[in-house]
Short mmCIF file of C-alpha atoms in Angstrom, two decimals:
data_model
loop_
_atom_site.label_atom_id
_atom_site.label_comp_id
_atom_site.label_asym_id
_atom_site.label_seq_id
_atom_site.Cartn_x
_atom_site.Cartn_y
_atom_site.Cartn_z
CA UNK C 665 114.19 61.96 67.59
CA UNK C 666 110.68 62.85 68.72
CA UNK C 667 109.76 66.44 69.43
CA UNK C 668 109.66 67.45 73.10
CA UNK C 669 106.26 67.19 74.67
CA UNK C 670 104.79 70.52 75.71
CA UNK C 671 104.01 70.82 79.42
CA UNK C 672 100.29 70.40 80.16
CA UNK C 673 98.30 73.52 80.95
CA UNK C 674 97.59 73.87 84.67
CA UNK C 675 95.15 76.71 83.96
CA UNK C 676 93.06 74.37 81.79
CA UNK C 677 92.25 72.28 84.87
CA UNK C 678 89.52 73.03 87.40
CA UNK C 679 92.12 73.25 90.15
CA UNK C 680 94.16 75.71 88.11
CA UNK C 681 91.20 78.02 87.59
CA UNK C 682 90.29 77.89 91.28
CA UNK C 683 93.91 78.56 92.27
CA UNK C 684 94.05 81.65 90.07
CA UNK C 685 90.75 82.90 91.51
CA UNK C 686 92.06 82.42 95.05
CA UNK C 687 95.35 84.23 94.41
CA UNK C 688 93.57 87.14 92.72
CA UNK C 689 91.20 87.34 95.70
CA UNK C 690 94.27 87.76 97.92
CA UNK C 691 95.58 90.51 95.63
CA UNK C 692 92.19 92.23 95.55
CA UNK C 693 91.99 92.21 99.35
CA UNK C 694 95.43 93.76 99.84
CA UNK C 695 95.07 96.41 97.13
CA UNK C 696 91.56 97.36 98.27
CA UNK C 697 92.81 97.96 101.81
CA UNK C 698 95.03 100.75 100.50
CA UNK C 699 92.03 102.85 99.39
CA UNK C 700 88.85 101.53 101.02
CA UNK C 701 89.36 103.62 104.17
CA UNK C 702 89.84 106.96 102.39
CA UNK C 703 86.19 107.87 101.84
CA UNK C 704 85.36 106.87 105.44
CA UNK C 705 87.96 109.20 107.01
CA UNK C 706 85.63 112.19 107.63
CA UNK C 707 83.10 109.92 109.36
CA UNK C 708 85.81 108.26 111.48
CA UNK C 709 87.19 111.68 112.43
CA UNK C 710 83.78 112.88 113.58
CA UNK C 711 82.84 109.74 115.52
CA UNK C 712 86.18 109.24 117.31
CA UNK C 713 87.02 112.96 117.62
CA UNK C 714 90.39 112.72 115.86
CA UNK C 715 92.65 115.59 114.86
CA UNK C 716 93.78 115.83 111.22
CA UNK C 717 97.41 114.80 112.02
CA UNK C 718 96.09 111.74 113.88
CA UNK C 719 93.59 110.94 111.15
CA UNK C 720 96.27 110.71 108.45
CA UNK C 721 97.87 107.78 110.24
CA UNK C 722 94.85 105.62 109.47
CA UNK C 723 96.04 105.78 105.86
CA UNK C 724 99.76 106.26 106.43
CA UNK C 725 100.09 103.48 109.01
CA UNK C 726 99.08 100.88 106.44
CA UNK C 727 101.30 102.42 103.77
CA UNK C 728 104.29 102.54 106.11
CA UNK C 729 104.40 98.87 107.11
CA UNK C 730 103.10 97.58 103.78
CA UNK C 731 105.78 99.37 101.76
CA UNK C 732 108.53 99.08 104.34
CA UNK C 733 108.23 95.34 104.97
CA UNK C 734 107.45 94.12 101.44
CA UNK C 735 111.04 93.03 100.66
CA UNK C 736 111.17 91.12 103.93
CA UNK C 737 107.88 89.42 103.11
CA UNK C 738 109.11 88.39 99.68
CA UNK C 739 112.35 86.95 101.00
CA UNK C 740 110.54 85.05 103.77
CA UNK C 741 108.23 83.56 101.15
CA UNK C 742 111.21 82.29 99.14
CA UNK C 743 113.04 80.93 102.20
CA UNK C 744 110.34 79.63 104.53
CA UNK C 745 107.73 78.54 102.01
CA UNK C 746 105.22 80.61 100.08
CA UNK C 747 102.07 78.91 101.33
CA UNK C 748 103.29 79.12 104.92
CA UNK C 749 103.97 82.86 104.68
CA UNK C 750 100.67 83.49 102.88
CA UNK C 751 98.78 81.75 105.69
CA UNK C 752 100.59 83.80 108.35
CA UNK C 753 99.87 87.06 106.56
CA UNK C 754 96.21 86.18 106.03
CA UNK C 755 95.72 85.38 109.71
CA UNK C 756 97.29 88.71 110.67
CA UNK C 757 95.17 90.74 108.23
CA UNK C 758 91.96 89.00 109.32
CA UNK C 759 92.64 89.53 113.03
CA UNK C 760 93.83 93.13 112.60
CA UNK C 761 90.75 93.98 110.52
CA UNK C 762 88.40 92.66 113.20
CA UNK C 763 90.26 94.68 115.85
CA UNK C 764 90.13 97.80 113.68
CA UNK C 765 86.37 97.47 113.30
CA UNK C 766 85.92 97.16 117.06
CA UNK C 767 88.29 100.01 117.93
CA UNK C 768 86.96 102.80 120.13
CA UNK C 769 90.21 104.77 120.29
CA UNK C 770 92.61 106.24 117.76
CA UNK C 771 95.54 104.27 119.19
CA UNK C 772 93.88 100.89 118.69
CA UNK C 773 92.58 101.79 115.24
CA UNK C 774 95.94 103.04 114.01
CA UNK C 775 97.68 100.03 115.55
CA UNK C 776 95.28 97.76 113.64
CA UNK C 777 96.18 99.55 110.39
CA UNK C 778 99.89 99.04 111.07
CA UNK C 779 99.21 95.33 111.65
CA UNK C 780 97.14 95.13 108.44
CA UNK C 781 100.13 96.52 106.56
CA UNK C 782 102.45 93.89 108.05
CA UNK C 783 100.05 91.13 107.06
CA UNK C 784 99.66 92.48 103.54
CA UNK C 785 103.46 92.71 103.15
CA UNK C 786 103.54 88.95 103.81
CA UNK C 787 100.50 88.04 101.72
CA UNK C 788 101.08 89.86 98.46
CA UNK C 789 104.59 88.70 97.45
CA UNK C 790 103.80 85.17 98.61
CA UNK C 791 100.64 85.06 96.48
CA UNK C 792 102.28 86.49 93.35
CA UNK C 793 105.24 84.11 93.65
CA UNK C 794 102.82 81.16 94.01
CA UNK C 795 101.18 82.35 90.81
CA UNK C 796 104.41 82.64 88.83
CA UNK C 797 105.74 79.26 89.99
CA UNK C 798 102.52 77.33 89.36
CA UNK C 799 101.48 78.82 86.03
CA UNK C 800 104.57 78.07 83.91
CA UNK C 801 103.36 77.29 80.39
CA UNK C 802 103.62 80.42 78.22
CA UNK C 803 99.88 80.88 77.66
CA UNK C 804 99.16 80.08 81.31
CA UNK C 805 101.64 82.68 82.53
CA UNK C 806 100.27 85.33 80.19
CA UNK C 807 96.69 84.77 81.26
CA UNK C 808 97.46 84.43 84.98
CA UNK C 809 99.68 87.52 85.13
CA UNK C 810 97.19 89.48 83.05
CA UNK C 811 94.35 88.63 85.40
CA UNK C 812 96.57 89.55 88.38
CA UNK C 813 97.55 92.88 86.81
CA UNK C 814 93.93 93.66 86.00
CA UNK C 815 92.95 92.80 89.57
CA UNK C 816 95.50 95.28 90.93
CA UNK C 817 94.12 98.15 88.85
CA UNK C 818 90.51 97.14 89.47
CA UNK C 819 90.95 96.86 93.25
CA UNK C 820 92.46 100.32 93.60
CA UNK C 821 89.37 101.88 92.03
CA UNK C 822 86.93 99.45 93.66
CA UNK C 823 88.33 100.30 97.10
CA UNK C 824 87.00 103.85 96.88
CA UNK C 825 83.63 102.58 95.63
CA UNK C 826 83.31 99.95 98.37
CA UNK C 827 84.43 102.42 101.03
CA UNK C 828 81.61 104.79 100.10
CA UNK C 829 78.97 102.05 99.95
CA UNK C 830 79.97 100.52 103.29
CA UNK C 831 80.41 103.82 105.13
CA UNK C 832 77.01 105.19 104.16
CA UNK C 833 75.40 101.75 104.50
CA UNK C 834 76.22 99.60 107.53
CA UNK C 835 78.83 102.11 108.77
CA UNK C 836 82.56 102.87 108.60
CA UNK C 837 83.50 99.91 110.80
CA UNK C 838 82.55 97.60 107.95
CA UNK C 839 85.45 98.83 105.83
CA UNK C 840 87.45 96.79 108.34
CA UNK C 841 85.00 93.99 109.18
CA UNK C 842 84.59 93.01 105.52
CA UNK C 843 88.16 91.68 105.41
CA UNK C 844 87.73 89.07 108.13
CA UNK C 845 85.29 86.68 106.37
CA UNK C 846 87.35 86.98 103.17
CA UNK C 847 90.48 85.98 105.11
CA UNK C 848 88.64 83.04 106.65
CA UNK C 849 87.60 81.91 103.17
CA UNK C 850 91.21 82.12 101.95
CA UNK C 851 92.46 80.14 104.94
CA UNK C 852 89.80 77.45 104.44
CA UNK C 853 90.51 76.92 100.72
CA UNK C 854 94.26 77.55 100.50
CA UNK C 855 95.53 74.16 101.82
CA UNK C 856 93.43 72.30 99.25
CA UNK C 857 94.64 74.29 96.24
CA UNK C 858 98.23 75.36 96.89
CA UNK C 859 101.01 72.77 97.38
CA UNK C 860 103.18 73.02 100.48
CA UNK C 861 106.63 74.19 99.32
CA UNK C 862 108.62 72.80 102.21
CA UNK C 863 111.60 74.65 103.62
CA UNK C 864 114.20 72.05 102.58
CA UNK C 865 113.31 72.51 98.91
CA UNK C 866 114.55 76.10 98.90
CA UNK C 867 118.21 76.82 99.44
CA UNK C 868 119.71 79.88 101.13
CA UNK C 869 120.09 81.58 104.48
CA UNK C 870 118.69 84.76 105.98
CA UNK C 871 120.53 88.08 105.91
CA UNK C 872 119.59 89.59 109.29
CA UNK C 873 121.76 92.70 108.95
CA UNK C 874 120.66 93.39 105.37
CA UNK C 875 117.03 92.90 106.40
CA UNK C 876 117.42 95.46 109.19
CA UNK C 877 119.01 97.97 106.82
CA UNK C 878 116.41 97.50 104.06
CA UNK C 879 113.39 97.45 106.35
CA UNK C 880 114.62 100.38 108.43
CA UNK C 881 115.56 102.41 105.36
CA UNK C 882 112.28 101.80 103.52
CA UNK C 883 110.09 102.44 106.57
CA UNK C 884 111.97 105.62 107.40
CA UNK C 885 111.76 106.74 103.77
CA UNK C 886 107.99 106.21 103.65
CA UNK C 887 107.58 107.89 107.05
CA UNK C 888 109.67 110.88 106.00
CA UNK C 889 107.71 111.28 102.77
CA UNK C 890 104.37 111.03 104.55
CA UNK C 891 105.35 113.60 107.22
CA UNK C 892 107.15 116.02 104.88
CA UNK C 893 104.03 118.05 103.98
CA UNK C 894 103.25 118.48 107.70
CA UNK C 895 106.79 119.41 108.79
CA UNK C 896 107.86 121.19 105.61
CA UNK C 897 110.49 119.99 103.13
CA UNK C 898 113.17 122.28 104.55
CA UNK C 899 112.46 121.35 108.16
CA UNK C 900 115.38 119.74 110.01
CA UNK C 901 113.25 116.70 110.91
CA UNK C 902 112.38 116.04 107.26
CA UNK C 903 116.00 116.41 106.16
CA UNK C 904 117.23 114.17 108.98
CA UNK C 905 114.63 111.44 108.33
CA UNK C 906 115.13 111.34 104.57
CA UNK C 907 118.91 111.63 104.90
CA UNK C 908 119.07 108.74 107.36
CA UNK C 909 116.77 106.67 105.13
CA UNK C 910 119.08 107.22 102.15
CA UNK C 911 122.13 106.35 104.29
CA UNK C 912 120.51 103.09 105.44
CA UNK C 913 119.56 102.12 101.89
CA UNK C 914 123.06 102.90 100.59
CA UNK C 915 124.42 100.73 103.39
CA UNK C 916 121.99 98.01 102.34
CA UNK C 917 123.29 98.10 98.74
CA UNK C 918 126.90 97.70 99.92
CA UNK C 919 125.91 94.90 102.31
CA UNK C 920 124.16 92.95 99.54
CA UNK C 921 127.34 92.91 97.48
CA UNK C 922 129.42 91.21 100.18
CA UNK C 923 127.07 88.99 102.19
CA UNK C 924 126.76 85.28 101.41
CA UNK C 925 122.93 85.14 101.47
CA UNK C 926 121.67 88.60 100.53
CA UNK C 927 118.08 89.72 101.04
CA UNK C 928 118.12 91.07 97.46
CA UNK C 929 120.75 89.17 95.47
CA UNK C 930 122.27 91.58 92.91
CA UNK C 931 121.90 88.79 90.34
CA UNK C 932 118.14 89.37 90.19
CA UNK C 933 118.77 92.65 88.38
CA UNK C 934 120.48 90.71 85.61
CA UNK C 935 116.99 89.58 84.58
CA UNK C 936 116.44 91.61 81.45
CA UNK C 937 114.08 94.57 81.87
CA UNK C 938 113.32 93.89 85.55
CA UNK C 939 114.64 97.22 86.87
CA UNK C 940 112.81 99.17 84.16
CA UNK C 941 109.53 97.36 84.88
CA UNK C 942 109.82 98.13 88.58
CA UNK C 943 110.58 101.79 87.92
CA UNK C 944 107.64 101.95 85.50
CA UNK C 945 105.35 100.56 88.21
CA UNK C 946 106.64 103.12 90.71
CA UNK C 947 105.96 105.96 88.29
CA UNK C 948 102.48 104.73 87.40
CA UNK C 949 101.55 104.38 91.07
CA UNK C 950 102.65 107.95 91.70
CA UNK C 951 100.33 109.28 89.01
CA UNK C 952 97.42 106.98 89.85
CA UNK C 953 97.38 107.88 93.55
CA UNK C 954 97.24 111.56 92.57
CA UNK C 955 94.00 110.85 90.73
CA UNK C 956 92.32 108.90 93.52
CA UNK C 957 93.39 111.29 96.28
CA UNK C 958 92.63 114.63 94.66
CA UNK C 959 89.52 113.59 92.74
CA UNK C 960 88.00 112.18 95.93
CA UNK C 961 88.69 115.50 97.70
CA UNK C 962 87.25 117.42 94.74
CA UNK C 963 84.07 115.36 94.72
CA UNK C 964 83.49 115.76 98.45
CA UNK C 965 84.88 119.22 99.21
CA UNK C 966 83.96 121.08 96.00
CA UNK C 967 81.02 119.24 94.43
CA UNK C 968 79.56 118.36 97.85
CA UNK C 969 79.29 114.60 97.33
CA UNK C 970 78.62 112.33 100.30
CA UNK C 971 80.51 109.11 100.93
CA UNK C 972 78.07 106.98 98.94
CA UNK C 973 78.06 109.33 95.93
CA UNK C 974 81.85 109.67 95.98
CA UNK C 975 82.25 105.91 96.10
CA UNK C 976 79.78 105.33 93.26
CA UNK C 977 81.69 107.82 91.13
CA UNK C 978 84.45 105.23 90.76
CA UNK C 979 82.22 102.34 89.64
CA UNK C 980 82.58 103.09 85.90
CA UNK C 981 86.35 103.23 86.33
CA UNK C 982 86.40 99.82 88.02
CA UNK C 983 84.28 98.27 85.27
CA UNK C 984 86.43 99.81 82.53
CA UNK C 985 89.70 98.58 84.04
CA UNK C 986 88.27 95.07 84.41
CA UNK C 987 87.04 94.95 80.83
CA UNK C 988 90.23 96.37 79.33
CA UNK C 989 92.40 94.01 81.39
CA UNK C 990 90.57 91.05 79.89
CA UNK C 991 91.16 92.30 76.35
CA UNK C 992 94.82 93.06 77.09
CA UNK C 993 95.38 89.50 78.27
CA UNK C 994 94.31 88.23 74.87
CA UNK C 995 96.61 90.46 72.80
CA UNK C 996 99.87 90.27 74.77
CA UNK C 997 100.83 87.11 72.90
CA UNK C 998 100.60 89.01 69.61
CA UNK C 999 102.04 92.42 70.45
CA UNK C 1000 104.31 91.72 73.43
CA UNK C 1001 104.27 93.79 76.59
CA UNK C 1002 106.45 96.78 75.67
CA UNK C 1003 104.13 98.46 73.13
CA UNK C 1004 101.22 98.02 75.53
CA UNK C 1005 103.16 99.54 78.43
CA UNK C 1006 104.06 102.58 76.34
CA UNK C 1007 100.58 103.10 74.88
CA UNK C 1008 98.85 102.47 78.21
CA UNK C 1009 101.11 104.95 80.00
CA UNK C 1010 100.45 107.63 77.38
CA UNK C 1011 96.68 107.14 77.59
CA UNK C 1012 96.78 107.25 81.40
CA UNK C 1013 98.94 110.37 81.45
CA UNK C 1014 96.78 112.21 78.92
CA UNK C 1015 93.70 111.24 80.92
CA UNK C 1016 95.17 112.82 84.05
CA UNK C 1017 96.09 115.98 82.15
CA UNK C 1018 92.53 116.14 80.79
CA UNK C 1019 91.23 115.65 84.35
CA UNK C 1020 93.31 118.63 85.53
CA UNK C 1021 90.78 120.92 83.77
CA UNK C 1022 88.23 120.51 86.62
CA UNK C 1023 86.60 123.72 87.84
CA UNK C 1024 84.69 124.94 90.88
CA UNK C 1025 81.41 125.04 88.94
CA UNK C 1026 82.13 121.79 87.11
CA UNK C 1027 80.12 118.57 87.16
CA UNK C 1028 80.92 114.89 87.47
CA UNK C 1029 79.33 113.85 84.16
CA UNK C 1030 81.11 116.52 82.10
CA UNK C 1031 84.40 117.25 83.88
CA UNK C 1032 85.26 114.08 85.81
CA UNK C 1033 83.75 110.96 84.27
CA UNK C 1034 85.03 111.21 80.65
CA UNK C 1035 88.73 111.78 81.52
CA UNK C 1036 88.62 109.17 84.30
CA UNK C 1037 87.18 106.53 81.96
CA UNK C 1038 89.77 107.45 79.32
CA UNK C 1039 92.56 107.16 81.89
CA UNK C 1040 91.22 103.84 83.20
CA UNK C 1041 91.55 102.37 79.70
CA UNK C 1042 95.28 103.11 79.90
CA UNK C 1043 95.55 101.76 83.43
CA UNK C 1044 93.86 98.49 82.45
CA UNK C 1045 96.39 98.04 79.66
CA UNK C 1046 99.56 99.09 81.44
CA UNK C 1047 99.06 97.26 84.75
CA UNK C 1048 98.47 93.96 82.98
CA UNK C 1049 101.39 94.41 80.56
CA UNK C 1050 103.88 95.70 83.11
CA UNK C 1051 103.11 92.97 85.66
CA UNK C 1052 103.77 90.40 82.95
CA UNK C 1053 107.03 92.10 81.92
CA UNK C 1054 108.23 92.39 85.53
CA UNK C 1055 107.92 88.63 86.07
CA UNK C 1056 109.35 87.49 82.73
CA UNK C 1057 112.45 85.36 83.12
CA UNK C 1058 112.51 85.43 86.96
CA UNK C 1059 113.74 82.10 88.42
CA UNK C 1060 111.27 80.29 90.65
CA UNK C 1061 113.53 80.57 93.70
CA UNK C 1062 113.42 84.37 93.41
CA UNK C 1063 109.73 84.71 92.54
CA UNK C 1064 108.79 86.05 95.98
CA UNK C 1065 111.56 88.62 95.84
CA UNK C 1066 110.56 89.75 92.34
CA UNK C 1067 106.96 90.17 93.51
CA UNK C 1068 108.13 92.15 96.54
CA UNK C 1069 110.31 94.45 94.43
CA UNK C 1070 107.42 95.24 92.10
CA UNK C 1071 105.00 96.05 94.90
CA UNK C 1072 107.59 97.92 96.98
CA UNK C 1073 108.04 100.22 94.01
CA UNK C 1074 104.29 100.76 93.88
CA UNK C 1075 104.10 101.70 97.56
CA UNK C 1076 107.14 103.99 97.44
CA UNK C 1077 105.73 105.68 94.33
CA UNK C 1078 102.42 106.23 96.10
CA UNK C 1079 104.06 107.62 99.23
CA UNK C 1080 106.28 109.95 97.22
CA UNK C 1081 103.35 111.19 95.15
CA UNK C 1082 101.17 111.77 98.21
CA UNK C 1083 103.90 113.79 99.92
CA UNK C 1084 105.09 115.89 96.99
CA UNK C 1085 101.77 116.59 95.29
CA UNK C 1086 99.97 117.35 98.56
CA UNK C 1087 102.65 119.91 99.35
CA UNK C 1088 102.36 121.38 95.84
CA UNK C 1089 98.57 121.59 96.00
CA UNK C 1090 98.59 123.10 99.49
CA UNK C 1091 101.20 125.71 98.62
CA UNK C 1092 99.40 126.70 95.42
CA UNK C 1093 96.07 126.97 97.25
CA UNK C 1094 97.66 129.21 99.88
CA UNK C 1095 99.16 131.43 97.16
CA UNK C 1096 95.77 131.73 95.43
CA UNK C 1097 94.08 132.65 98.71
CA UNK C 1098 96.70 135.34 99.28
CA UNK C 1099 95.99 136.63 95.76
CA UNK C 1100 92.33 137.03 96.70
CA UNK C 1101 90.70 133.90 95.23
CA UNK C 1102 87.62 132.45 96.91
CA UNK C 1103 88.39 129.39 99.10
CA UNK C 1104 86.78 126.83 96.78
CA UNK C 1105 88.43 128.39 93.73
CA UNK C 1106 91.82 128.30 95.44
CA UNK C 1107 91.33 124.70 96.56
CA UNK C 1108 90.30 123.55 93.09
CA UNK C 1109 93.26 125.38 91.56
CA UNK C 1110 95.57 123.41 93.87
CA UNK C 1111 93.91 120.15 92.83
CA UNK C 1112 94.29 121.06 89.15
CA UNK C 1113 98.02 121.70 89.49
CA UNK C 1114 98.58 118.42 91.37
CA UNK C 1115 96.65 116.44 88.73
CA UNK C 1116 98.55 118.14 85.92
CA UNK C 1117 101.90 117.22 87.47
CA UNK C 1118 100.61 113.69 88.11
CA UNK C 1119 99.74 113.47 84.42
CA UNK C 1120 103.26 114.37 83.32
CA UNK C 1121 104.72 111.91 85.85
CA UNK C 1122 102.53 109.18 84.35
CA UNK C 1123 103.59 110.13 80.81
CA UNK C 1124 107.21 109.63 81.87
CA UNK C 1125 106.38 105.96 82.53
CA UNK C 1126 106.05 105.55 78.75
CA UNK C 1127 109.69 106.55 78.32
CA UNK C 1128 110.84 104.19 81.07
CA UNK C 1129 108.64 101.46 79.60
CA UNK C 1130 110.76 101.46 76.44
CA UNK C 1131 113.47 99.73 78.50
CA UNK C 1132 111.24 96.87 79.70
CA UNK C 1133 111.39 93.42 78.17
CA UNK C 1134 108.96 92.76 75.32
CA UNK C 1135 107.53 89.57 76.81
CA UNK C 1136 104.82 87.53 75.16
CA UNK C 1137 104.31 85.44 78.27
CA UNK C 1138 107.33 83.19 77.85
CA UNK C 1139 108.02 80.69 80.58
CA UNK C 1140 110.42 81.90 83.26
CA UNK C 1141 113.76 80.31 83.98
CA UNK C 1142 113.58 76.73 85.07
CA UNK C 1143 112.06 76.36 88.49
CA UNK C 1144 114.01 75.08 91.42
CA UNK C 1145 111.48 72.34 92.17
CA UNK C 1146 108.16 71.01 91.00
CA UNK C 1147 105.14 71.68 93.22
CA UNK C 1148 104.60 68.86 95.66
CA UNK C 1149 101.34 67.31 96.70
CA UNK C 1150 99.64 68.57 99.81
#
């Protein structure tokens, strides 16, 4: 009997390479939108005359719909067709970005950010599931998922850099305008590269009640976490919002166990290591957002950096993550993902703890750059390895859902970190002011404490990572159907 013929490598073809580039462009666009606006916020506040509570919704509005609707986007991709959902999300992001750039009022600008989040919640799980169902050969999957994971880490840092360059260059409106031509490029190329997975090839119905419970619970959870520092953790509104969110999510879990076509089939958690990989991603996102948020404030409020300087401060981090991601992709096949997740998490956590030594009279070159580069080495390793582990063994018909679960964890982790660590930093700063510290000293002390806690949170990802699957890029479970021609 002759040996089975190995499946040909899609990535070795010109079309495969272009497809991977396109999908990573989609990922870059969505991840960048989470951070590109941050450096522009003071300029937007001054030009539009916004209050601080209103200003925060430019960031929180995107986070709310992006994190809250991700599961819905993933399920729609699996049921209605991944290319179809990706096109819809891209159109929405492109249009919302153009509207945001033209906005002359806070209501229109914040509304555009909400719409961007909805579009991104459709785009990202659809794109990642297209990747995992098209790149099936072991080496193809390893490389494709590694490039995707590296893109995620790179984009988060690059967003701050690009935000500074655009804000101080052509103006803050270009942090929105820049998305529209990229979306048009995606829409022009997508039909030629990605097969049309028609609806009748994918079995299953749509769980309307479960969708309402999950979407409502996640959106209310993100909203409650974002507003908690403003209201106070013991405020009745915070308790009511978070309590209702938990009740909705508990109801969602019970519903999924009894409904015929669940939004999140419990069987997906039988995929070995999936839950641990998602929890690892959540924990890493919590620590990483602490770095971007508090270091950006430190650079601007304490060291007196302008938008362009603050953005440029992240360029070495972006380059380091990109370089390390490329190296990580080459060694996963030898080491497996688990050791890399553990080592990368430890390096990232130690980098954050090192960064927590910033001082009022510190400098970027001595106090900020070395620990940030050190931490970015860990991020480049762990994002690539954990993305690969989270998609190992996932059946093709649940690829969109698996992608949505991973990225929902990331958004929830970011929202939780932003809420808790902002409250911690603010409370500590207030206590230091009461004790007689100078304002900048008190502010920096609050930043230090938040970064220190973020470092220990990131270190905990190493412990969780021990429970992930040690994948070397093996092919997932057999797909439901082969890609069809356009």
